[in-house]
Amino acid sequence: MKADRLLSILLLLQTRGRVPAHELAERLEVSVRTIYRDVEALSASGVPVYAERGRHGGIELLAGFRTDVTGLTADESRALFVLAAQGAHAALGLDEALGSALRKVMAALPAPHRPAAEVTSRRVLVDASRWKGGPRQAVDLEALQDAVFADRRLRLSYRHSGAREPSTYTVDPYGLVSKAGVWYLVADRRGKPRLFRADRVRSATVLHDTVKRRPGVELADVWEVLRRQVEERPTGIDVTVRVRRAYADMFLRLQAAWLTALPEGGPDGGPEGDGGSEWLTAQLSYGRLGEVRGLLVFADRLEVLSPPEARAELAAAAASVTELYQR
């Protein structure tokens, strides 16, 4: 919209001073001719803006003119520019809006705080994605967003982990949560809190029915309940392992989610012991027995010591792999 573009031009000039017309055109994705027409419109509306042609020319506001918003401290100004990863804004279709908002905020900051905020935006980057997380299925958040902001119920076709066919649910959404780069829909189903991974939603239909949330309950309240349910889930099986000292770093990195006791003499500051043993002992806790199969990635660099059923589970898995490759 032209009004948005005029405001963007005003704020860019207020922040940067003199700016070449071609640079404004590139930033706002319009022609140079359009920029000059916008400058004329700003001037006609009373904004003291002028253009200087030539090699070192550009468009500039009259010295001393500015719109100002005061009241922000230096730390508050810097905090505004430490934002979530761009991927989160892209998933919500807000990348362009974010850039526009930051320009407006930068121009509105008190002059003494502006340099610190600009340095913060260039020196601090938040990337919520995991290292080597592998390819992820594309996530379409449009219908989920529509229901959340319109306060409408949702009908989901949702495939649970390990299920071959999706299930159908009618839910009352509270909102969307991005955790470690993964989007979740937080909703009630039949009055009970539920968590749905957005990348497992096969289809979502926004219904005409108004959402039915529990009175006085907000997104943050439901998320806290669900988060605790996941993190405080009762453990299914405790496993004792020994891992070769040379692979302790890799073991800690890959098994951190299940580790309940650091290996003695490990790289994270555990007791050194005599330091002469090739093996380190550690404690793990899994939700179910089958999860111990993930330890096969260590091959002969790790041995399960107890319980017997965990050793039997790994032995059976190893035998199946051996049989597969000996055909």
mmCIF file of C-alpha atoms in Angstrom:
data_model
loop_
_atom_site.group_PDB
_atom_site.id
_atom_site.type_symbol
_atom_site.label_atom_id
_atom_site.label_comp_id
_atom_site.label_asym_id
_atom_site.label_seq_id
_atom_site.Cartn_x
_atom_site.Cartn_y
_atom_site.Cartn_z
ATOM 1 C CA MET A 1 0.000 0.000 0.000
ATOM 2 C CA LYS A 2 1.172 3.512 -0.789
ATOM 3 C CA ALA A 3 0.601 4.763 2.759
ATOM 4 C CA ASP A 4 2.821 2.010 4.178
ATOM 5 C CA ARG A 5 5.484 2.796 1.594
ATOM 6 C CA LEU A 6 5.440 6.505 2.410
ATOM 7 C CA LEU A 7 5.840 5.739 6.100
ATOM 8 C CA SER A 8 8.703 3.344 5.342
ATOM 9 C CA ILE A 9 10.460 6.027 3.297
ATOM 10 C CA LEU A 10 10.027 8.552 6.101
ATOM 11 C CA LEU A 11 11.392 6.176 8.716
ATOM 12 C CA LEU A 12 14.331 5.067 6.566
ATOM 13 C CA LEU A 13 15.317 8.679 5.937
ATOM 14 C CA GLN A 14 14.939 9.478 9.612
ATOM 15 C CA THR A 15 17.199 6.564 10.518
ATOM 16 C CA ARG A 16 19.797 6.753 7.761
ATOM 17 C CA GLY A 17 19.904 10.408 6.779
ATOM 18 C CA ARG A 18 20.570 10.874 3.046
ATOM 19 C CA VAL A 19 19.659 7.763 1.032
ATOM 20 C CA PRO A 20 20.086 7.343 -2.755
ATOM 21 C CA ALA A 21 16.801 6.953 -4.628
ATOM 22 C CA HIS A 22 17.899 3.667 -6.217
ATOM 23 C CA GLU A 23 18.602 2.196 -2.763
ATOM 24 C CA LEU A 24 15.134 3.155 -1.524
ATOM 25 C CA ALA A 25 13.669 1.626 -4.674
ATOM 26 C CA GLU A 26 15.522 -1.653 -4.068
ATOM 27 C CA ARG A 27 14.541 -1.788 -0.396
ATOM 28 C CA LEU A 28 10.859 -1.146 -1.115
ATOM 29 C CA GLU A 29 10.768 -3.127 -4.392
ATOM 30 C CA VAL A 30 9.460 -0.291 -6.567
ATOM 31 C CA SER A 31 10.890 1.808 -9.387
ATOM 32 C CA VAL A 32 13.035 4.915 -8.902
ATOM 33 C CA ARG A 33 10.296 6.927 -10.604
ATOM 34 C CA THR A 34 7.816 5.712 -7.959
ATOM 35 C CA ILE A 35 10.212 6.804 -5.201
ATOM 36 C CA TYR A 36 10.378 10.334 -6.606
ATOM 37 C CA ARG A 37 6.571 10.468 -6.842
ATOM 38 C CA ASP A 38 6.379 9.332 -3.203
ATOM 39 C CA VAL A 39 8.839 12.041 -2.193
ATOM 40 C CA GLU A 40 6.608 14.626 -3.891
ATOM 41 C CA ALA A 41 3.610 13.234 -1.988
ATOM 42 C CA LEU A 42 5.477 13.486 1.323
ATOM 43 C CA SER A 43 6.493 17.058 0.552
ATOM 44 C CA ALA A 44 2.923 17.985 -0.368
ATOM 45 C CA SER A 45 1.732 16.611 2.976
ATOM 46 C CA GLY A 46 4.096 18.914 4.887
ATOM 47 C CA VAL A 47 7.107 16.642 5.424
ATOM 48 C CA PRO A 48 10.312 18.676 4.779
ATOM 49 C CA VAL A 49 11.938 16.211 2.368
ATOM 50 C CA TYR A 50 14.043 17.084 -0.657
ATOM 51 C CA ALA A 51 16.095 15.320 -3.325
ATOM 52 C CA GLU A 52 19.596 16.184 -4.523
ATOM 53 C CA ARG A 53 20.665 14.794 -7.844
ATOM 54 C CA GLY A 54 24.182 13.930 -8.883
ATOM 55 C CA ARG A 55 26.855 11.390 -7.972
ATOM 56 C CA HIS A 56 26.661 12.066 -4.232
ATOM 57 C CA GLY A 57 22.999 13.030 -4.199
ATOM 58 C CA GLY A 58 20.056 11.362 -2.575
ATOM 59 C CA ILE A 59 16.838 11.966 -0.711
ATOM 60 C CA GLU A 60 17.002 13.586 2.696
ATOM 61 C CA LEU A 61 14.879 15.142 5.422
ATOM 62 C CA LEU A 62 15.453 18.725 6.500
ATOM 63 C CA ALA A 63 17.909 18.808 9.398
ATOM 64 C CA GLY A 64 16.199 18.662 12.783
ATOM 65 C CA PHE A 65 12.940 17.138 11.535
ATOM 66 C CA ARG A 66 11.911 13.866 13.117
ATOM 67 C CA THR A 67 9.073 11.975 14.727
ATOM 68 C CA ASP A 68 10.097 10.739 18.153
ATOM 69 C CA VAL A 69 8.922 8.187 20.652
ATOM 70 C CA THR A 70 10.562 8.459 24.056
ATOM 71 C CA GLY A 71 10.449 6.457 27.258
ATOM 72 C CA LEU A 72 12.568 3.462 26.226
ATOM 73 C CA THR A 73 15.699 2.705 28.218
ATOM 74 C CA ALA A 74 18.929 1.579 26.544
ATOM 75 C CA ASP A 75 18.397 -2.048 27.610
ATOM 76 C CA GLU A 76 14.780 -1.987 26.403
ATOM 77 C CA SER A 77 15.921 -0.667 23.043
ATOM 78 C CA ARG A 78 18.498 -3.441 22.665
ATOM 79 C CA ALA A 79 16.027 -6.102 23.785
ATOM 80 C CA LEU A 80 13.670 -5.213 20.947
ATOM 81 C CA PHE A 81 16.294 -6.311 18.424
ATOM 82 C CA VAL A 82 17.040 -9.716 19.953
ATOM 83 C CA LEU A 83 14.320 -11.558 18.099
ATOM 84 C CA ALA A 84 13.423 -15.183 17.407
ATOM 85 C CA ALA A 85 14.885 -16.956 14.388
ATOM 86 C CA GLN A 86 13.744 -15.715 11.003
ATOM 87 C CA GLY A 87 12.364 -19.169 10.250
ATOM 88 C CA ALA A 88 9.617 -18.637 12.827
ATOM 89 C CA HIS A 89 8.495 -15.410 11.166
ATOM 90 C CA ALA A 90 8.673 -16.994 7.712
ATOM 91 C CA ALA A 91 6.450 -19.885 8.817
ATOM 92 C CA LEU A 92 3.842 -17.365 9.939
ATOM 93 C CA GLY A 93 4.218 -15.243 6.784
ATOM 94 C CA LEU A 94 5.590 -12.326 8.809
ATOM 95 C CA ASP A 95 9.118 -11.856 7.410
ATOM 96 C CA GLU A 96 8.268 -8.655 5.522
ATOM 97 C CA ALA A 97 6.211 -7.341 8.429
ATOM 98 C CA LEU A 98 9.149 -7.961 10.770
ATOM 99 C CA GLY A 99 11.526 -5.945 8.592
ATOM 100 C CA SER A 100 9.040 -3.084 8.364
ATOM 101 C CA ALA A 101 8.409 -3.125 12.118
ATOM 102 C CA LEU A 102 12.113 -3.013 12.924
ATOM 103 C CA ARG A 103 12.621 -0.023 10.644
ATOM 104 C CA LYS A 104 9.801 1.796 12.403
ATOM 105 C CA VAL A 105 11.120 0.932 15.843
ATOM 106 C CA MET A 106 14.666 1.992 14.914
ATOM 107 C CA ALA A 107 13.440 5.356 13.655
ATOM 108 C CA ALA A 108 11.297 5.893 16.753
ATOM 109 C CA LEU A 109 14.064 5.128 19.257
ATOM 110 C CA PRO A 110 15.617 8.017 21.179
ATOM 111 C CA ALA A 111 18.771 9.079 19.359
ATOM 112 C CA PRO A 112 21.205 8.049 22.143
ATOM 113 C CA HIS A 113 19.895 4.460 22.119
ATOM 114 C CA ARG A 114 19.828 3.925 18.348
ATOM 115 C CA PRO A 115 23.506 2.934 17.849
ATOM 116 C CA ALA A 116 23.350 0.278 20.591
ATOM 117 C CA ALA A 117 20.159 -1.198 19.131
ATOM 118 C CA GLU A 118 21.695 -1.319 15.654
ATOM 119 C CA VAL A 119 24.838 -3.046 16.959
ATOM 120 C CA THR A 120 22.684 -5.579 18.829
ATOM 121 C CA SER A 121 20.772 -6.460 15.656
ATOM 122 C CA ARG A 122 24.105 -7.140 13.893
ATOM 123 C CA ARG A 123 25.895 -8.934 16.747
ATOM 124 C CA VAL A 124 23.183 -11.213 18.188
ATOM 125 C CA LEU A 125 21.495 -13.933 16.141
ATOM 126 C CA VAL A 126 18.995 -16.473 17.479
ATOM 127 C CA ASP A 127 18.800 -19.729 15.501
ATOM 128 C CA ALA A 128 16.271 -22.128 17.026
ATOM 129 C CA SER A 129 17.038 -25.062 14.740
ATOM 130 C CA ARG A 130 19.080 -28.063 15.918
ATOM 131 C CA TRP A 131 22.444 -29.055 14.437
ATOM 132 C CA LYS A 132 22.116 -31.685 11.724
ATOM 133 C CA GLY A 133 18.417 -32.016 12.379
ATOM 134 C CA GLY A 134 17.855 -33.546 8.968
ATOM 135 C CA PRO A 135 15.140 -32.596 6.478
ATOM 136 C CA ARG A 136 11.797 -31.654 7.939
ATOM 137 C CA GLN A 137 8.403 -32.008 6.388
ATOM 138 C CA ALA A 138 6.939 -28.742 5.159
ATOM 139 C CA VAL A 139 4.490 -27.192 7.606
ATOM 140 C CA ASP A 140 1.401 -25.266 6.471
ATOM 141 C CA LEU A 141 0.279 -23.085 9.357
ATOM 142 C CA GLU A 142 -2.288 -21.041 7.436
ATOM 143 C CA ALA A 143 -5.440 -22.869 8.567
ATOM 144 C CA LEU A 144 -4.114 -23.224 12.108
ATOM 145 C CA GLN A 145 -3.423 -19.490 12.266
ATOM 146 C CA ASP A 146 -6.834 -18.672 10.842
ATOM 147 C CA ALA A 147 -8.568 -20.680 13.559
ATOM 148 C CA VAL A 148 -6.375 -19.280 16.335
ATOM 149 C CA PHE A 149 -6.939 -15.628 15.411
ATOM 150 C CA ALA A 150 -10.592 -15.989 14.423
ATOM 151 C CA ASP A 151 -11.448 -17.951 17.598
ATOM 152 C CA ARG A 152 -12.889 -20.862 15.598
ATOM 153 C CA ARG A 153 -12.848 -24.592 16.201
ATOM 154 C CA LEU A 154 -10.681 -26.846 14.035
ATOM 155 C CA ARG A 155 -11.203 -30.253 12.485
ATOM 156 C CA LEU A 156 -7.850 -32.007 12.158
ATOM 157 C CA SER A 157 -6.714 -35.037 10.231
ATOM 158 C CA TYR A 158 -3.686 -35.983 12.327
ATOM 159 C CA ARG A 159 -1.192 -38.844 12.041
ATOM 160 C CA HIS A 160 0.338 -39.931 15.328
ATOM 161 C CA SER A 161 3.920 -41.153 15.477
ATOM 162 C CA GLY A 162 4.032 -44.794 14.434
ATOM 163 C CA ALA A 163 0.453 -44.808 13.116
ATOM 164 C CA ARG A 164 -0.196 -45.742 9.490
ATOM 165 C CA GLU A 165 -3.469 -43.881 9.113
ATOM 166 C CA PRO A 166 -4.439 -40.423 10.419
ATOM 167 C CA SER A 167 -7.114 -39.847 13.040
ATOM 168 C CA THR A 168 -9.768 -37.115 12.970
ATOM 169 C CA TYR A 169 -10.252 -34.685 15.859
ATOM 170 C CA THR A 170 -12.360 -31.591 16.516
ATOM 171 C CA VAL A 171 -10.401 -29.261 18.796
ATOM 172 C CA ASP A 172 -10.583 -25.855 20.446
ATOM 173 C CA PRO A 173 -7.263 -24.079 19.782
ATOM 174 C CA TYR A 174 -5.496 -21.812 22.265
ATOM 175 C CA GLY A 175 -2.571 -20.939 20.026
ATOM 176 C CA LEU A 176 0.670 -21.974 18.344
ATOM 177 C CA VAL A 177 4.012 -22.663 20.029
ATOM 178 C CA SER A 178 7.421 -22.967 18.374
ATOM 179 C CA LYS A 179 9.823 -25.054 20.447
ATOM 180 C CA ALA A 180 13.343 -25.748 19.154
ATOM 181 C CA GLY A 181 12.175 -25.014 15.625
ATOM 182 C CA VAL A 182 9.158 -27.360 15.800
ATOM 183 C CA TRP A 183 5.649 -25.903 15.640
ATOM 184 C CA TYR A 184 2.879 -27.212 17.889
ATOM 185 C CA LEU A 185 -0.842 -26.512 18.062
ATOM 186 C CA VAL A 186 -2.024 -26.223 21.667
ATOM 187 C CA ALA A 187 -5.713 -27.050 21.951
ATOM 188 C CA ASP A 188 -8.435 -28.615 24.060
ATOM 189 C CA ARG A 189 -10.164 -31.792 22.913
ATOM 190 C CA ARG A 190 -13.326 -32.497 24.856
ATOM 191 C CA GLY A 191 -12.149 -30.072 27.507
ATOM 192 C CA LYS A 192 -8.730 -31.714 27.991
ATOM 193 C CA PRO A 193 -5.405 -30.130 26.942
ATOM 194 C CA ARG A 194 -3.738 -31.710 23.914
ATOM 195 C CA LEU A 195 -0.572 -31.075 21.927
ATOM 196 C CA PHE A 196 -0.438 -31.562 18.137
ATOM 197 C CA ARG A 197 2.767 -31.336 16.077
ATOM 198 C CA ALA A 198 2.022 -29.139 13.085
ATOM 199 C CA ASP A 199 4.086 -31.311 10.725
ATOM 200 C CA ARG A 200 1.822 -34.286 11.504
ATOM 201 C CA VAL A 201 -1.361 -32.438 10.574
ATOM 202 C CA ARG A 202 -2.498 -33.899 7.250
ATOM 203 C CA SER A 203 -5.367 -31.444 6.819
ATOM 204 C CA ALA A 204 -7.045 -28.737 8.888
ATOM 205 C CA THR A 205 -10.495 -27.255 8.389
ATOM 206 C CA VAL A 206 -11.631 -24.095 10.143
ATOM 207 C CA LEU A 207 -15.198 -24.615 11.353
ATOM 208 C CA HIS A 208 -17.912 -22.003 11.756
ATOM 209 C CA ASP A 209 -18.340 -22.938 15.423
ATOM 210 C CA THR A 210 -16.886 -20.497 17.945
ATOM 211 C CA VAL A 211 -14.005 -21.898 19.969
ATOM 212 C CA LYS A 212 -14.900 -23.266 23.425
ATOM 213 C CA ARG A 213 -11.993 -22.561 25.740
ATOM 214 C CA ARG A 214 -11.986 -23.096 29.470
ATOM 215 C CA PRO A 215 -12.821 -19.814 31.268
ATOM 216 C CA GLY A 216 -9.790 -17.858 32.426
ATOM 217 C CA VAL A 217 -7.296 -20.217 30.776
ATOM 218 C CA GLU A 218 -4.672 -18.784 28.414
ATOM 219 C CA LEU A 219 -2.188 -20.308 25.978
ATOM 220 C CA ALA A 220 0.718 -19.985 28.426
ATOM 221 C CA ASP A 221 -1.269 -21.857 31.101
ATOM 222 C CA VAL A 222 -2.089 -24.797 28.837
ATOM 223 C CA TRP A 223 1.448 -24.930 27.447
ATOM 224 C CA GLU A 224 2.901 -25.107 30.946
ATOM 225 C CA VAL A 225 0.654 -28.085 31.789
ATOM 226 C CA LEU A 226 1.538 -29.915 28.573
ATOM 227 C CA ARG A 227 5.248 -29.119 28.894
ATOM 228 C CA ARG A 228 5.336 -30.599 32.380
ATOM 229 C CA GLN A 229 3.500 -33.702 31.223
ATOM 230 C CA VAL A 230 6.184 -34.310 28.616
ATOM 231 C CA GLU A 231 9.183 -33.465 30.805
ATOM 232 C CA GLU A 232 7.931 -35.201 33.942
ATOM 233 C CA ARG A 233 6.611 -38.319 32.243
ATOM 234 C CA PRO A 234 7.282 -41.374 34.452
ATOM 235 C CA THR A 235 10.339 -43.298 33.354
ATOM 236 C CA GLY A 236 9.826 -46.778 31.998
ATOM 237 C CA ILE A 237 13.258 -48.341 32.375
ATOM 238 C CA ASP A 238 16.601 -47.383 33.950
ATOM 239 C CA VAL A 239 19.660 -48.584 32.062
ATOM 240 C CA THR A 240 23.303 -48.774 33.120
ATOM 241 C CA VAL A 241 25.879 -48.674 30.334
ATOM 242 C CA ARG A 242 29.601 -48.454 29.913
ATOM 243 C CA VAL A 243 31.067 -46.453 27.058
ATOM 244 C CA ARG A 244 34.606 -46.286 25.757
ATOM 245 C CA ARG A 245 36.356 -43.205 27.110
ATOM 246 C CA ALA A 246 37.378 -42.043 23.620
ATOM 247 C CA TYR A 247 33.685 -41.770 22.637
ATOM 248 C CA ALA A 248 32.417 -40.065 25.808
ATOM 249 C CA ASP A 249 31.859 -36.736 24.034
ATOM 250 C CA MET A 250 29.742 -38.303 21.295
ATOM 251 C CA PHE A 251 27.817 -40.339 23.874
ATOM 252 C CA LEU A 252 26.986 -37.253 25.941
ATOM 253 C CA ARG A 253 25.899 -35.340 22.861
ATOM 254 C CA LEU A 254 23.612 -38.038 21.456
ATOM 255 C CA GLN A 255 22.164 -39.352 24.728
ATOM 256 C CA ALA A 256 21.745 -36.113 26.679
ATOM 257 C CA ALA A 257 17.938 -36.399 26.695
ATOM 258 C CA TRP A 258 18.039 -39.754 28.532
ATOM 259 C CA LEU A 259 21.109 -39.262 30.736
ATOM 260 C CA THR A 260 20.452 -39.301 34.499
ATOM 261 C CA ALA A 261 24.059 -39.499 35.747
ATOM 262 C CA LEU A 262 27.244 -38.280 34.070
ATOM 263 C CA PRO A 263 29.922 -40.894 33.456
ATOM 264 C CA GLU A 264 32.742 -40.811 35.994
ATOM 265 C CA GLY A 265 35.860 -39.168 34.611
ATOM 266 C CA GLY A 266 33.873 -37.754 31.691
ATOM 267 C CA PRO A 267 34.661 -34.470 29.930
ATOM 268 C CA ASP A 268 31.989 -32.536 31.831
ATOM 269 C CA GLY A 269 33.746 -32.441 35.158
ATOM 270 C CA GLY A 270 32.811 -35.759 36.777
ATOM 271 C CA PRO A 271 35.187 -37.432 39.234
ATOM 272 C CA GLU A 272 38.462 -38.356 37.599
ATOM 273 C CA GLY A 273 38.949 -41.692 39.366
ATOM 274 C CA ASP A 274 42.191 -43.360 38.406
ATOM 275 C CA GLY A 275 41.835 -42.245 34.783
ATOM 276 C CA GLY A 276 43.315 -45.511 33.624
ATOM 277 C CA SER A 277 40.185 -47.429 32.639
ATOM 278 C CA GLU A 278 39.177 -47.586 28.991
ATOM 279 C CA TRP A 279 35.490 -47.562 30.003
ATOM 280 C CA LEU A 280 33.198 -45.025 31.697
ATOM 281 C CA THR A 281 29.908 -45.953 33.372
ATOM 282 C CA ALA A 282 26.701 -43.931 32.966
ATOM 283 C CA GLN A 283 23.006 -44.122 33.853
ATOM 284 C CA LEU A 284 20.187 -43.643 31.336
ATOM 285 C CA SER A 285 16.408 -43.614 31.687
ATOM 286 C CA TYR A 286 14.025 -44.472 28.825
ATOM 287 C CA GLY A 287 10.277 -44.215 28.518
ATOM 288 C CA ARG A 288 9.975 -47.721 27.089
ATOM 289 C CA LEU A 289 12.194 -50.724 26.495
ATOM 290 C CA GLY A 290 12.342 -50.394 22.713
ATOM 291 C CA GLU A 291 14.108 -47.046 22.954
ATOM 292 C CA VAL A 292 17.348 -48.768 24.010
ATOM 293 C CA ARG A 293 17.767 -49.879 20.394
ATOM 294 C CA GLY A 294 19.048 -46.391 19.687
ATOM 295 C CA LEU A 295 22.257 -47.415 21.490
ATOM 296 C CA LEU A 296 23.151 -49.683 18.554
ATOM 297 C CA VAL A 297 24.591 -46.611 16.849
ATOM 298 C CA PHE A 298 27.609 -46.974 19.140
ATOM 299 C CA ALA A 299 28.268 -50.596 18.021
ATOM 300 C CA ASP A 300 31.079 -52.052 20.164
ATOM 301 C CA ARG A 301 31.929 -48.682 21.673
ATOM 302 C CA LEU A 302 29.164 -49.119 24.258
ATOM 303 C CA GLU A 303 27.849 -52.046 26.322
ATOM 304 C CA VAL A 304 24.585 -52.242 28.265
ATOM 305 C CA LEU A 305 25.315 -53.675 31.694
ATOM 306 C CA SER A 306 21.789 -53.823 33.120
ATOM 307 C CA PRO A 307 18.938 -54.629 33.302
ATOM 308 C CA PRO A 308 18.890 -58.052 31.586
ATOM 309 C CA GLU A 309 15.821 -57.209 29.489
ATOM 310 C CA ALA A 310 17.658 -54.213 27.977
ATOM 311 C CA ARG A 311 20.614 -56.438 27.047
ATOM 312 C CA ALA A 312 18.190 -58.960 25.516
ATOM 313 C CA GLU A 313 16.453 -56.208 23.524
ATOM 314 C CA LEU A 314 19.750 -55.016 22.046
ATOM 315 C CA ALA A 315 20.884 -58.575 21.319
ATOM 316 C CA ALA A 316 17.633 -59.279 19.454
ATOM 317 C CA ALA A 317 17.976 -56.067 17.449
ATOM 318 C CA ALA A 318 21.604 -56.862 16.565
ATOM 319 C CA ALA A 319 20.633 -60.384 15.510
ATOM 320 C CA SER A 320 17.943 -58.994 13.202
ATOM 321 C CA VAL A 321 20.442 -56.657 11.569
ATOM 322 C CA THR A 322 22.970 -59.485 11.142
ATOM 323 C CA GLU A 323 20.348 -61.723 9.554
ATOM 324 C CA LEU A 324 19.321 -58.970 7.170
ATOM 325 C CA TYR A 325 22.842 -58.480 5.837
ATOM 326 C CA GLN A 326 23.692 -62.176 5.625
ATOM 327 C CA ARG A 327 20.895 -63.007 3.184
#
